[in-house]
mmCIF file of C-alpha atoms in Angstrom:
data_model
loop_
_atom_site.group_PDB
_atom_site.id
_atom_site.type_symbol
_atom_site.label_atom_id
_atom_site.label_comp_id
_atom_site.label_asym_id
_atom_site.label_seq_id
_atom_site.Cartn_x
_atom_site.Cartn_y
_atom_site.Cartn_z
ATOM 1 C CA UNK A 44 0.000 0.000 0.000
ATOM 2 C CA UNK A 45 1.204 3.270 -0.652
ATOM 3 C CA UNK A 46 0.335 6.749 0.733
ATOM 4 C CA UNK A 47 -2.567 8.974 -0.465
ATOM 5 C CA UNK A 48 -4.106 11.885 0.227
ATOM 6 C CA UNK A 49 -7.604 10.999 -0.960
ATOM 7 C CA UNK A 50 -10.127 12.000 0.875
ATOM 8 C CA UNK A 51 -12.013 8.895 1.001
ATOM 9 C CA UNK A 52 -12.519 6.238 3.610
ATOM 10 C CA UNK A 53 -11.204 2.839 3.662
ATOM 11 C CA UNK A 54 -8.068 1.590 3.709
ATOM 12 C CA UNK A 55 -7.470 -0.880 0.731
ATOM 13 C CA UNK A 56 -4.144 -2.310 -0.854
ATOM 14 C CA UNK A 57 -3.151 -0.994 -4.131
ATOM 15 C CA UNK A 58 -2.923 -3.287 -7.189
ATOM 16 C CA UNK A 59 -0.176 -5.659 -7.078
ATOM 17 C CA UNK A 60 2.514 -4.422 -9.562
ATOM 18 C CA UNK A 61 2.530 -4.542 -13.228
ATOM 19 C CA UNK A 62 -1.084 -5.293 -13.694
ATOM 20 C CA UNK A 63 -2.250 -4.674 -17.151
ATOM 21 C CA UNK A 64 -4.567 -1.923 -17.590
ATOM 22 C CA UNK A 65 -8.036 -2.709 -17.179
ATOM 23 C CA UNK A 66 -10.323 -3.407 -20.298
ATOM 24 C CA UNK A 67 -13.767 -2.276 -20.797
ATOM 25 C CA UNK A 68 -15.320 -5.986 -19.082
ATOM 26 C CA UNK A 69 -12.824 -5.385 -16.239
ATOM 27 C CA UNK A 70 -13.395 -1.600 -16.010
ATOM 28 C CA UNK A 71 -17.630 -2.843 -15.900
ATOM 29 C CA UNK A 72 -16.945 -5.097 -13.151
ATOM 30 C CA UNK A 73 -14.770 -2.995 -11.372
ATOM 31 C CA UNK A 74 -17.184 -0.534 -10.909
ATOM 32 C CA UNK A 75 -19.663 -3.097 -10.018
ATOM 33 C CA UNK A 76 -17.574 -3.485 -7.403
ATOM 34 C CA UNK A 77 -17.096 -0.429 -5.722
ATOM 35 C CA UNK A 78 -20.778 0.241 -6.024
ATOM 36 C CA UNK A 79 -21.328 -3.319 -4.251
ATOM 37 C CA UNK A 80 -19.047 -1.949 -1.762
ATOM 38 C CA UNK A 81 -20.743 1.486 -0.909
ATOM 39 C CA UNK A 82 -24.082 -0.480 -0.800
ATOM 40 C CA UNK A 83 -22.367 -2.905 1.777
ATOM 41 C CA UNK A 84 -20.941 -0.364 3.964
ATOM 42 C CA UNK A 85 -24.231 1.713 4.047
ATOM 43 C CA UNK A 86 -26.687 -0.941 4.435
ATOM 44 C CA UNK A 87 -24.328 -2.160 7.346
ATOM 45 C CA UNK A 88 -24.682 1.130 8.847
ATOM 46 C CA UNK A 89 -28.409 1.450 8.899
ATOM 47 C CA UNK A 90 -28.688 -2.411 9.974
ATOM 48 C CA UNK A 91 -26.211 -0.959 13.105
ATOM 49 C CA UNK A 92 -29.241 1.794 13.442
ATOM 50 C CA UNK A 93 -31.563 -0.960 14.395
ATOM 51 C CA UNK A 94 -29.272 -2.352 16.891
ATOM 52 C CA UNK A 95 -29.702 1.077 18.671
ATOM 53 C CA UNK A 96 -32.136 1.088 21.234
ATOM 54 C CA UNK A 97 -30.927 -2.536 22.049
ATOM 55 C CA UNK A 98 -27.040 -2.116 22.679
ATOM 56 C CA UNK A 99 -26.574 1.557 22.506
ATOM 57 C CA UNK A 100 -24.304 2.940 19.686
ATOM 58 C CA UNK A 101 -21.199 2.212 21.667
ATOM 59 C CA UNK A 102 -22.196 -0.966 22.257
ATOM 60 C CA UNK A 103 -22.813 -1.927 18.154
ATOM 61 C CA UNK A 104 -19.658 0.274 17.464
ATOM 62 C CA UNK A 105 -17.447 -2.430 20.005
ATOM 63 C CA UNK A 106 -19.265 -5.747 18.398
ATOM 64 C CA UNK A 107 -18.740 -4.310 15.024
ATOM 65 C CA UNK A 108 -14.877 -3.763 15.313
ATOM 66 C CA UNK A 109 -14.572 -6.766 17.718
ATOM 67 C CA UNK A 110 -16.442 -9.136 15.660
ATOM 68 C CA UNK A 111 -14.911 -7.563 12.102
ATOM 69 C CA UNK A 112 -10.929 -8.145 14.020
ATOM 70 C CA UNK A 113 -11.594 -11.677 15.257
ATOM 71 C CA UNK A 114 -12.702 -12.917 11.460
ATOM 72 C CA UNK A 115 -9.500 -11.542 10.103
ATOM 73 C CA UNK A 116 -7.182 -12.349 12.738
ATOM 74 C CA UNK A 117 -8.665 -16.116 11.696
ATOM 75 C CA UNK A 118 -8.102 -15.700 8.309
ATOM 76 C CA UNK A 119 -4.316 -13.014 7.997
ATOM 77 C CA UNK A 120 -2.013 -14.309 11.093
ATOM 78 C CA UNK A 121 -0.528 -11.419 11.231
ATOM 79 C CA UNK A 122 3.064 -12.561 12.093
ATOM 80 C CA UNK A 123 3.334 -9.795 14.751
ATOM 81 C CA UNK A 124 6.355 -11.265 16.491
ATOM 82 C CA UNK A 125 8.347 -10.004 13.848
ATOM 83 C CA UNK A 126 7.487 -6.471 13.910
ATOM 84 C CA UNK A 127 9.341 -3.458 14.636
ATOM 85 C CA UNK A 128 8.474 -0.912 17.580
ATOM 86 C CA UNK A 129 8.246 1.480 14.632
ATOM 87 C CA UNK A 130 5.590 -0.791 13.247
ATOM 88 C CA UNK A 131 3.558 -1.248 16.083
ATOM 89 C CA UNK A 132 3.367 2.445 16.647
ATOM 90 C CA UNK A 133 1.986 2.923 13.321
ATOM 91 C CA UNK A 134 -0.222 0.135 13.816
ATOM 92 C CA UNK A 135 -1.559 1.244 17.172
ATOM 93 C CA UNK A 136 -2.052 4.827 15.978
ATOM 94 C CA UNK A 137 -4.167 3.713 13.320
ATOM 95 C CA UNK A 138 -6.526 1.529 15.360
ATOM 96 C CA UNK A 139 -6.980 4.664 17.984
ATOM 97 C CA UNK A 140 -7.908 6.487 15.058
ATOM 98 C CA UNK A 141 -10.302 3.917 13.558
ATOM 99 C CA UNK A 142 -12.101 3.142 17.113
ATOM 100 C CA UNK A 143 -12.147 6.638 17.669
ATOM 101 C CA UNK A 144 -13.725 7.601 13.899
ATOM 102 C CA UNK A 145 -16.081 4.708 14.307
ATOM 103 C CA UNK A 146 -17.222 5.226 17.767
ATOM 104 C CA UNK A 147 -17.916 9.084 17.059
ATOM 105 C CA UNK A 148 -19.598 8.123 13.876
ATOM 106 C CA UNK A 149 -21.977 5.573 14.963
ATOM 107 C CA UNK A 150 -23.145 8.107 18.290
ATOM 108 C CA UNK A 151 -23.547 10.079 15.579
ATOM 109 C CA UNK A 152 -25.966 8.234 13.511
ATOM 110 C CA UNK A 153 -27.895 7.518 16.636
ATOM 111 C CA UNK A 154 -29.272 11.143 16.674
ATOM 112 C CA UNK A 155 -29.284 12.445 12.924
ATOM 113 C CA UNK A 156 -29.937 10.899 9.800
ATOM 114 C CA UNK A 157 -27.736 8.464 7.742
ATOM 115 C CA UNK A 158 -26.901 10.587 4.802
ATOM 116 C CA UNK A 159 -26.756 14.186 6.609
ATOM 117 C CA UNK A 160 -23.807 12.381 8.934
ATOM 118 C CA UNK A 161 -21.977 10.933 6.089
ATOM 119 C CA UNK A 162 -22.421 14.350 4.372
ATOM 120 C CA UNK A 163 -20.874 15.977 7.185
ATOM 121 C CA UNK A 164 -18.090 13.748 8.385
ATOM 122 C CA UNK A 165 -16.974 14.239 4.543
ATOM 123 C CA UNK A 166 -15.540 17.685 5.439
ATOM 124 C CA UNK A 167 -12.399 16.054 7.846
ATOM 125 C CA UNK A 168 -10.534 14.322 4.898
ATOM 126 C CA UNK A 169 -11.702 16.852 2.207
ATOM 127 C CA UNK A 170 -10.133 19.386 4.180
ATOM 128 C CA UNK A 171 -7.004 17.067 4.577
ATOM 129 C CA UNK A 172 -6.997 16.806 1.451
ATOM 130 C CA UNK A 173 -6.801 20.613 0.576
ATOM 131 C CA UNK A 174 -4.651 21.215 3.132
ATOM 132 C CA UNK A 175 -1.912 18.619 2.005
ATOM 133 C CA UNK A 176 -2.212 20.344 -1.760
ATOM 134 C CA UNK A 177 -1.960 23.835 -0.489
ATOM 135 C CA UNK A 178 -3.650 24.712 -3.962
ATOM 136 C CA UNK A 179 -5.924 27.084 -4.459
ATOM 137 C CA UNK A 180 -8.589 24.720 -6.271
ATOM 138 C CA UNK A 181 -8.656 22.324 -3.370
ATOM 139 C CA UNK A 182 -9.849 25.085 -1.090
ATOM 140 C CA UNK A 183 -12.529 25.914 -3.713
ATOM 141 C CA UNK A 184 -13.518 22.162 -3.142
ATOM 142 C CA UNK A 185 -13.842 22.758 0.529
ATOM 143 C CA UNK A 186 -15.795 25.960 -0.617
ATOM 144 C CA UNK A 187 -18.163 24.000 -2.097
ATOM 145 C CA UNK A 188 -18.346 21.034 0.771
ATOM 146 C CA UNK A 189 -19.291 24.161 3.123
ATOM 147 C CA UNK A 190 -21.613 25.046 1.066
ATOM 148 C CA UNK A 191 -23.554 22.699 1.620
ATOM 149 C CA UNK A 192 -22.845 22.585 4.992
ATOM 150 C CA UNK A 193 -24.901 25.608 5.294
ATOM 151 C CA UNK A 194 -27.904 24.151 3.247
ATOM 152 C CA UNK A 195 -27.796 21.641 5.912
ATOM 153 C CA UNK A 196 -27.936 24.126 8.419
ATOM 154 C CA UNK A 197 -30.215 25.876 6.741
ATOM 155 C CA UNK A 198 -32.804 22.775 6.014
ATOM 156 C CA UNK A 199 -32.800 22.044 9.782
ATOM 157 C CA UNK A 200 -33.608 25.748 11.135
ATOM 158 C CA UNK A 201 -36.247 25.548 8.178
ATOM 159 C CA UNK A 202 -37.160 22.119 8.189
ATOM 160 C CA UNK A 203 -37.156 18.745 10.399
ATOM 161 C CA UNK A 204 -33.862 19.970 12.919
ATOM 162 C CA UNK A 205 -30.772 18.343 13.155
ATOM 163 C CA UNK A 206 -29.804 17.367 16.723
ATOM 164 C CA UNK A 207 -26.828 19.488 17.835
ATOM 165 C CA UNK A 208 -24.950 16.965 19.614
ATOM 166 C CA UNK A 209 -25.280 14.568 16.670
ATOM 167 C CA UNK A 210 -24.126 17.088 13.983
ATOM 168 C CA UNK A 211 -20.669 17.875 16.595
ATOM 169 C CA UNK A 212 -20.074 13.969 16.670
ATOM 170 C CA UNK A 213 -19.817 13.805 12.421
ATOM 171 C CA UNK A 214 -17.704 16.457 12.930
ATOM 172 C CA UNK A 215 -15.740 14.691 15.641
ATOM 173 C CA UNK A 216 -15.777 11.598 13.383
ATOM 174 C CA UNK A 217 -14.829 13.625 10.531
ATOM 175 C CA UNK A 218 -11.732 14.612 12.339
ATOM 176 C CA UNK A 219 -11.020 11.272 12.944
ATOM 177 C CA UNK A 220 -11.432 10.525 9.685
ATOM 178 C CA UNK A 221 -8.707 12.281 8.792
ATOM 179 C CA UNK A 222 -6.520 10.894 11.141
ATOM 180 C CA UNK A 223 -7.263 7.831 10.030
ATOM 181 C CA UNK A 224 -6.022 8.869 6.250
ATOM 182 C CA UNK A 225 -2.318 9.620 7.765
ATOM 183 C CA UNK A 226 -2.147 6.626 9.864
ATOM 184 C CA UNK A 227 -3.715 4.392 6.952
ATOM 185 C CA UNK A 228 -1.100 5.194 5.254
ATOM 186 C CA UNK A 229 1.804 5.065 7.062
ATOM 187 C CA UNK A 230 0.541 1.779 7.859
ATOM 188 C CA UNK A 231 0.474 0.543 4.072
ATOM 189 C CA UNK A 232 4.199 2.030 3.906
ATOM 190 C CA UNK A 233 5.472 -0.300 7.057
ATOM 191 C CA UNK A 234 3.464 -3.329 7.166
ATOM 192 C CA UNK A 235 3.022 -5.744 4.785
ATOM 193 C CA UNK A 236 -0.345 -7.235 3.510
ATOM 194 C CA UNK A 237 -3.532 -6.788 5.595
ATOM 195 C CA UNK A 238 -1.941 -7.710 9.053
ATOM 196 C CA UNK A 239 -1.964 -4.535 9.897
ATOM 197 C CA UNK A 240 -5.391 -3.974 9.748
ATOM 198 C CA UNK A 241 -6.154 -7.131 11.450
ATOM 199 C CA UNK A 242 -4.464 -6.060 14.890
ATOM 200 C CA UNK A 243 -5.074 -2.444 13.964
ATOM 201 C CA UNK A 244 -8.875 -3.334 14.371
ATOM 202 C CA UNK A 245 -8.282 -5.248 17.888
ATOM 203 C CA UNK A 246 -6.694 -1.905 19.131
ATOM 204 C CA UNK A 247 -9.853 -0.231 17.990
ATOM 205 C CA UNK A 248 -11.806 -2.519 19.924
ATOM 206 C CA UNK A 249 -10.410 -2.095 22.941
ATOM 207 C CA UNK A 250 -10.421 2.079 22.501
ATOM 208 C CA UNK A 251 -13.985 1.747 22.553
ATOM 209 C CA UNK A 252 -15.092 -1.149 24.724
ATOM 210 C CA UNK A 253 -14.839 1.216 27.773
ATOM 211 C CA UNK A 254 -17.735 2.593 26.685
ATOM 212 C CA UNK A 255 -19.492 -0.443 24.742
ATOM 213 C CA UNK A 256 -18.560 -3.231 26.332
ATOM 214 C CA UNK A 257 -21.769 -2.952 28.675
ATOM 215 C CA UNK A 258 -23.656 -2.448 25.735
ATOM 216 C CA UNK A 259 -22.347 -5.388 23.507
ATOM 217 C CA UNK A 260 -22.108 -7.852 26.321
ATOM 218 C CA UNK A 261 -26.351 -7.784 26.271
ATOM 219 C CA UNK A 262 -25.865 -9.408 22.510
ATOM 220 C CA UNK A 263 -24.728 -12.297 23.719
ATOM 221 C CA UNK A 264 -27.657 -13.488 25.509
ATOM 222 C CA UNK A 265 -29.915 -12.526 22.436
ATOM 223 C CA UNK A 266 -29.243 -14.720 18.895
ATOM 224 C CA UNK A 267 -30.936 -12.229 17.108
ATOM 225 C CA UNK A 268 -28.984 -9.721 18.700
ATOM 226 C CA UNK A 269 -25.670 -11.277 18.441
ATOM 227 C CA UNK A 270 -26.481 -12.332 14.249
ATOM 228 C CA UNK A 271 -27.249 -8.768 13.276
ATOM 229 C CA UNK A 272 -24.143 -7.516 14.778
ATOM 230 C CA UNK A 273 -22.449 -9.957 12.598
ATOM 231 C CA UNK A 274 -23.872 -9.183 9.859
ATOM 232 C CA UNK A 275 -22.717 -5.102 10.534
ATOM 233 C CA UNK A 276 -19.052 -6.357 11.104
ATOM 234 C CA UNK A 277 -19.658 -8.080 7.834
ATOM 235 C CA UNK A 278 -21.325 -5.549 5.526
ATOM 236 C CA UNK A 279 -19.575 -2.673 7.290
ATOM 237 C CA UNK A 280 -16.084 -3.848 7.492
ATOM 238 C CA UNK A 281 -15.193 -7.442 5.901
ATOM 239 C CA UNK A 282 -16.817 -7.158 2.685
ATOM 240 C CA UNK A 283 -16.513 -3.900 1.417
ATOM 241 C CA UNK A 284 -12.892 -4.035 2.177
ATOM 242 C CA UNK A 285 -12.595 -7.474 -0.060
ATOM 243 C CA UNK A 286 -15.074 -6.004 -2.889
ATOM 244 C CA UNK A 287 -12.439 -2.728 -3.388
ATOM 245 C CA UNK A 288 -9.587 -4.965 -3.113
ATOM 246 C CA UNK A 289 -10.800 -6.759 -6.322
ATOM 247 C CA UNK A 290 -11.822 -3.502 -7.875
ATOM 248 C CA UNK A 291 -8.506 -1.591 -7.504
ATOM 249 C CA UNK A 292 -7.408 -4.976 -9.652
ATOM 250 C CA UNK A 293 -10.025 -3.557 -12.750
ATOM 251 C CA UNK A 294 -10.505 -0.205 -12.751
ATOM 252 C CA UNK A 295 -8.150 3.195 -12.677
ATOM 253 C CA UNK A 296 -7.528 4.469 -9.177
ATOM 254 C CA UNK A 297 -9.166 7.808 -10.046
ATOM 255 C CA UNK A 298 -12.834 6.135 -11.174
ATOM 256 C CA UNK A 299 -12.185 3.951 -7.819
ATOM 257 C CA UNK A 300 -12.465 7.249 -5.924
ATOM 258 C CA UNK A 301 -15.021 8.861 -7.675
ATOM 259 C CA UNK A 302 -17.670 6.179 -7.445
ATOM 260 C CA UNK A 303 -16.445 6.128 -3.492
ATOM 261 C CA UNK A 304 -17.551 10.044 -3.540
ATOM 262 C CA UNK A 305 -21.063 8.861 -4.198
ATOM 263 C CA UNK A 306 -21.329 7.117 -0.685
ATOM 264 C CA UNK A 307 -23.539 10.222 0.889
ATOM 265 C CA UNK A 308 -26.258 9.464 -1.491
ATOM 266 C CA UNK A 309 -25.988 5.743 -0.732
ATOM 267 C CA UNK A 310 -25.999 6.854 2.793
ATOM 268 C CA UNK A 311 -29.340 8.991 2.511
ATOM 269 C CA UNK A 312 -30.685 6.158 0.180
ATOM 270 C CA UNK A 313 -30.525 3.514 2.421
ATOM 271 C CA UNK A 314 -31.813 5.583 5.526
ATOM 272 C CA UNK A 315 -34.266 6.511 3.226
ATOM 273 C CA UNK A 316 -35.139 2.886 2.519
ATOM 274 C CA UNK A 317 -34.520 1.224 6.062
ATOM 275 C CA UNK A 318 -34.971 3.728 8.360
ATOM 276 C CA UNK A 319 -37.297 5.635 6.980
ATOM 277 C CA UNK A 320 -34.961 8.925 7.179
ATOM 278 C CA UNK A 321 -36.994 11.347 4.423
ATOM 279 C CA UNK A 322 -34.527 14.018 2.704
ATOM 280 C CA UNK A 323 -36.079 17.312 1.493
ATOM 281 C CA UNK A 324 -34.807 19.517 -1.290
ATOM 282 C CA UNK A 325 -32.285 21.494 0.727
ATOM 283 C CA UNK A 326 -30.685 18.043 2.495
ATOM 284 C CA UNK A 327 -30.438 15.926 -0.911
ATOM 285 C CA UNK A 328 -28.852 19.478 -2.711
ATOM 286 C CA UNK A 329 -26.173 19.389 0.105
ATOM 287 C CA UNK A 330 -25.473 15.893 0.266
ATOM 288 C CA UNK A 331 -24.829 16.563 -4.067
ATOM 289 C CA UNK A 332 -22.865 19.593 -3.533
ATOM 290 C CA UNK A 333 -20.428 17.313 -0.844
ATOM 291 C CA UNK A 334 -20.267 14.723 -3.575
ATOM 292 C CA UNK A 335 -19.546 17.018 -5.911
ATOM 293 C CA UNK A 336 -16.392 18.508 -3.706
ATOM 294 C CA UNK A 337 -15.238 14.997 -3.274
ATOM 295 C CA UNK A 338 -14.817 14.312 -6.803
ATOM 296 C CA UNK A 339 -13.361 17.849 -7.615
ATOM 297 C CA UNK A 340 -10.722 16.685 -4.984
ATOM 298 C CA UNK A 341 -9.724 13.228 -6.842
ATOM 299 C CA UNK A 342 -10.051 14.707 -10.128
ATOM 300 C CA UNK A 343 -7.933 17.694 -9.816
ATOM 301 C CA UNK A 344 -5.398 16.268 -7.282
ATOM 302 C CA UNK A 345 -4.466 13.050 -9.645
ATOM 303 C CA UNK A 346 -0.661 13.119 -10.350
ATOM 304 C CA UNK A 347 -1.117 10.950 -12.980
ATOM 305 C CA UNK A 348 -4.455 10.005 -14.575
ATOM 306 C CA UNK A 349 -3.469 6.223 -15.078
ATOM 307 C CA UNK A 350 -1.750 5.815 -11.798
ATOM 308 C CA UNK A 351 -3.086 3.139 -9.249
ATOM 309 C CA UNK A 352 -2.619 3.389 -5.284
ATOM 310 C CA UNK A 353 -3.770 2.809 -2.388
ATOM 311 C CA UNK A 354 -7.344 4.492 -1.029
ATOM 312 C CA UNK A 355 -7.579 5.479 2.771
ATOM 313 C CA UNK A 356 -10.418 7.239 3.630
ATOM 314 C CA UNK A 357 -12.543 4.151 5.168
ATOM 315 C CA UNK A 358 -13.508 2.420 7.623
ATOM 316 C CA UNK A 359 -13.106 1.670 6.878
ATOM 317 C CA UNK A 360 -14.814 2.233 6.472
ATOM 318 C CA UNK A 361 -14.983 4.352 8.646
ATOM 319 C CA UNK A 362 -14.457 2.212 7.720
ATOM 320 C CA UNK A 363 -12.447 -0.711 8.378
#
């Protein structure tokens, strides 16, 4: 994996090496792919929604990671015995960001709607991502991404309002967000193959089980309970991460992140769908104008149009 300063979410190995460029079958499935991913991750999300009034968000966010780090511990063995202090650093760093990210973003989505949250936590690596080009353009970007910050603002004082604490927890997670580009990365330059991630997600657990382990412990005297949360940790985590892996194998890294700039309007769609989370006129033209930024971000801060690497917000996927 190699460094990046896109501003999108998970992190996800680039292409091995000397892969031929993708034809127009591959390029089809790719983006299959990465649309199959942002479906995953948001329908993941508004399952975790449901879970809620049962476990509290803290409590889903701790399954989720927990759950999400056991399965690939099982299936990587990361060979930690052999790494550096330098590498566990990294490693550790990265899952304090990711619990923390996670954690924020799920308390979030406990008080405002799916795709206004997204929406919002969008501004931390946007502005990363201006802030690392120090060109003018990228802060027109973040122009824009405020922009419709305010129609947000200006839907709820109009409209159905936005719950104040909620909106300061996207931003919190937003920040997060961010930190969870530089550590992604740093990451994917020191350790090899997904083991990272693996025992970066086990630190995440543990950053937030102070506050969810009371929560998630109640799943385990409820199946039902217990099977949704695995299904989050597997739609939220585990299978978007393998469904971009295979697309970064098919399609150019700059389509990759454009089609991951959509994920707001997954995010409203699916609250919309599941939860039942209306968006009026104002909302849905914000959550287009962030999309909009996001791809003005990965188009114009390319330094090559052909060249493949590495995304990091995630969470990752927020996610991881």
């Amino acid at each position: 994996m190699t460094p990046s300063t896109n501003p999108l979410p998970r992190i996800v190995p680039a292409a091995p090496p000397g892969t031929p460029p993708a034809g127009q079958q591959n390029l089809l499935a790719g983006v299959g792919l990465v649309i199959g991913a942002c479906i995953s991750l948001q329908f993941g999300a508004a399952v975790a929604v449901q879970l809620f009034p049962h476990l509290g968000s803290w409590g889903v966010t701790t399954l989720r990671l927990g759950l999400a780090a056991v399965i690939l511990l099982v299936v990587v063995r990361p060979k930690v015995r052999a790494w550096t202090r330098r590498q566990w650093t990294a490693v550790v760093l990265f899952g304090a960001a990711m619990g923390c990210m996670n954690g924020s973003f799920y308390a979030a989505i406990e008080r405002i709607p799916l795709g206004a949250a997204v929406s919002i936590e969008f501004l931390g690596p946007l502005v990363l991502a201006a802030v690392l080009a120090r060109r003018l353009l990228d802060g027109l970007w973040v122009a824009v991404a405020l922009a419709g910050m305010v129609l947000l603002g200006l839907d709820s004082a109009w409209g159905e309002p936005l719950d104040p604490v909620g909106v300061v927890l996207a931003l919190v997670a937003g920040a997060f967000w961010a930190g969870y580009v530089l550590t992604s990365a740093r990451v994917g330059r020191l350790v090899p193959g997904a083991g990272g991630l693996a025992v970066a997600l086990v630190v995440a657990t543990a950053v937030v089980a102070p506050l969810g382990a009371p929560g998630a412990v109640r799943a385990f005297g409820d199946p039902m309970l217990l099977g949704m949360a695995l299904v989050t940790a597997l739609l939220a985590s585990l299978v978007p991460y393998t469904l971009e892996l295979s697309a970064l194998r098919r399609v150019p890294a700059p389509v990759f992140s454009i089609l991951l700039s959509l994920e707001p309007a997954f995010a409203a769609l699916f609250g919309w769908i599941l939860l039942g989370q209306e968006s009026g006129l104002l909302r849905n033209l914000a959550i287009v104008l962030v999309i909009i930024a996001s791809a003005g971000v990965t188009l114009t801060g390319r330094r090559a149009a052909g060249q493949r690497s590495s995304v990091a917000p995630s969470a990752v996927n927020r996610k991881a």
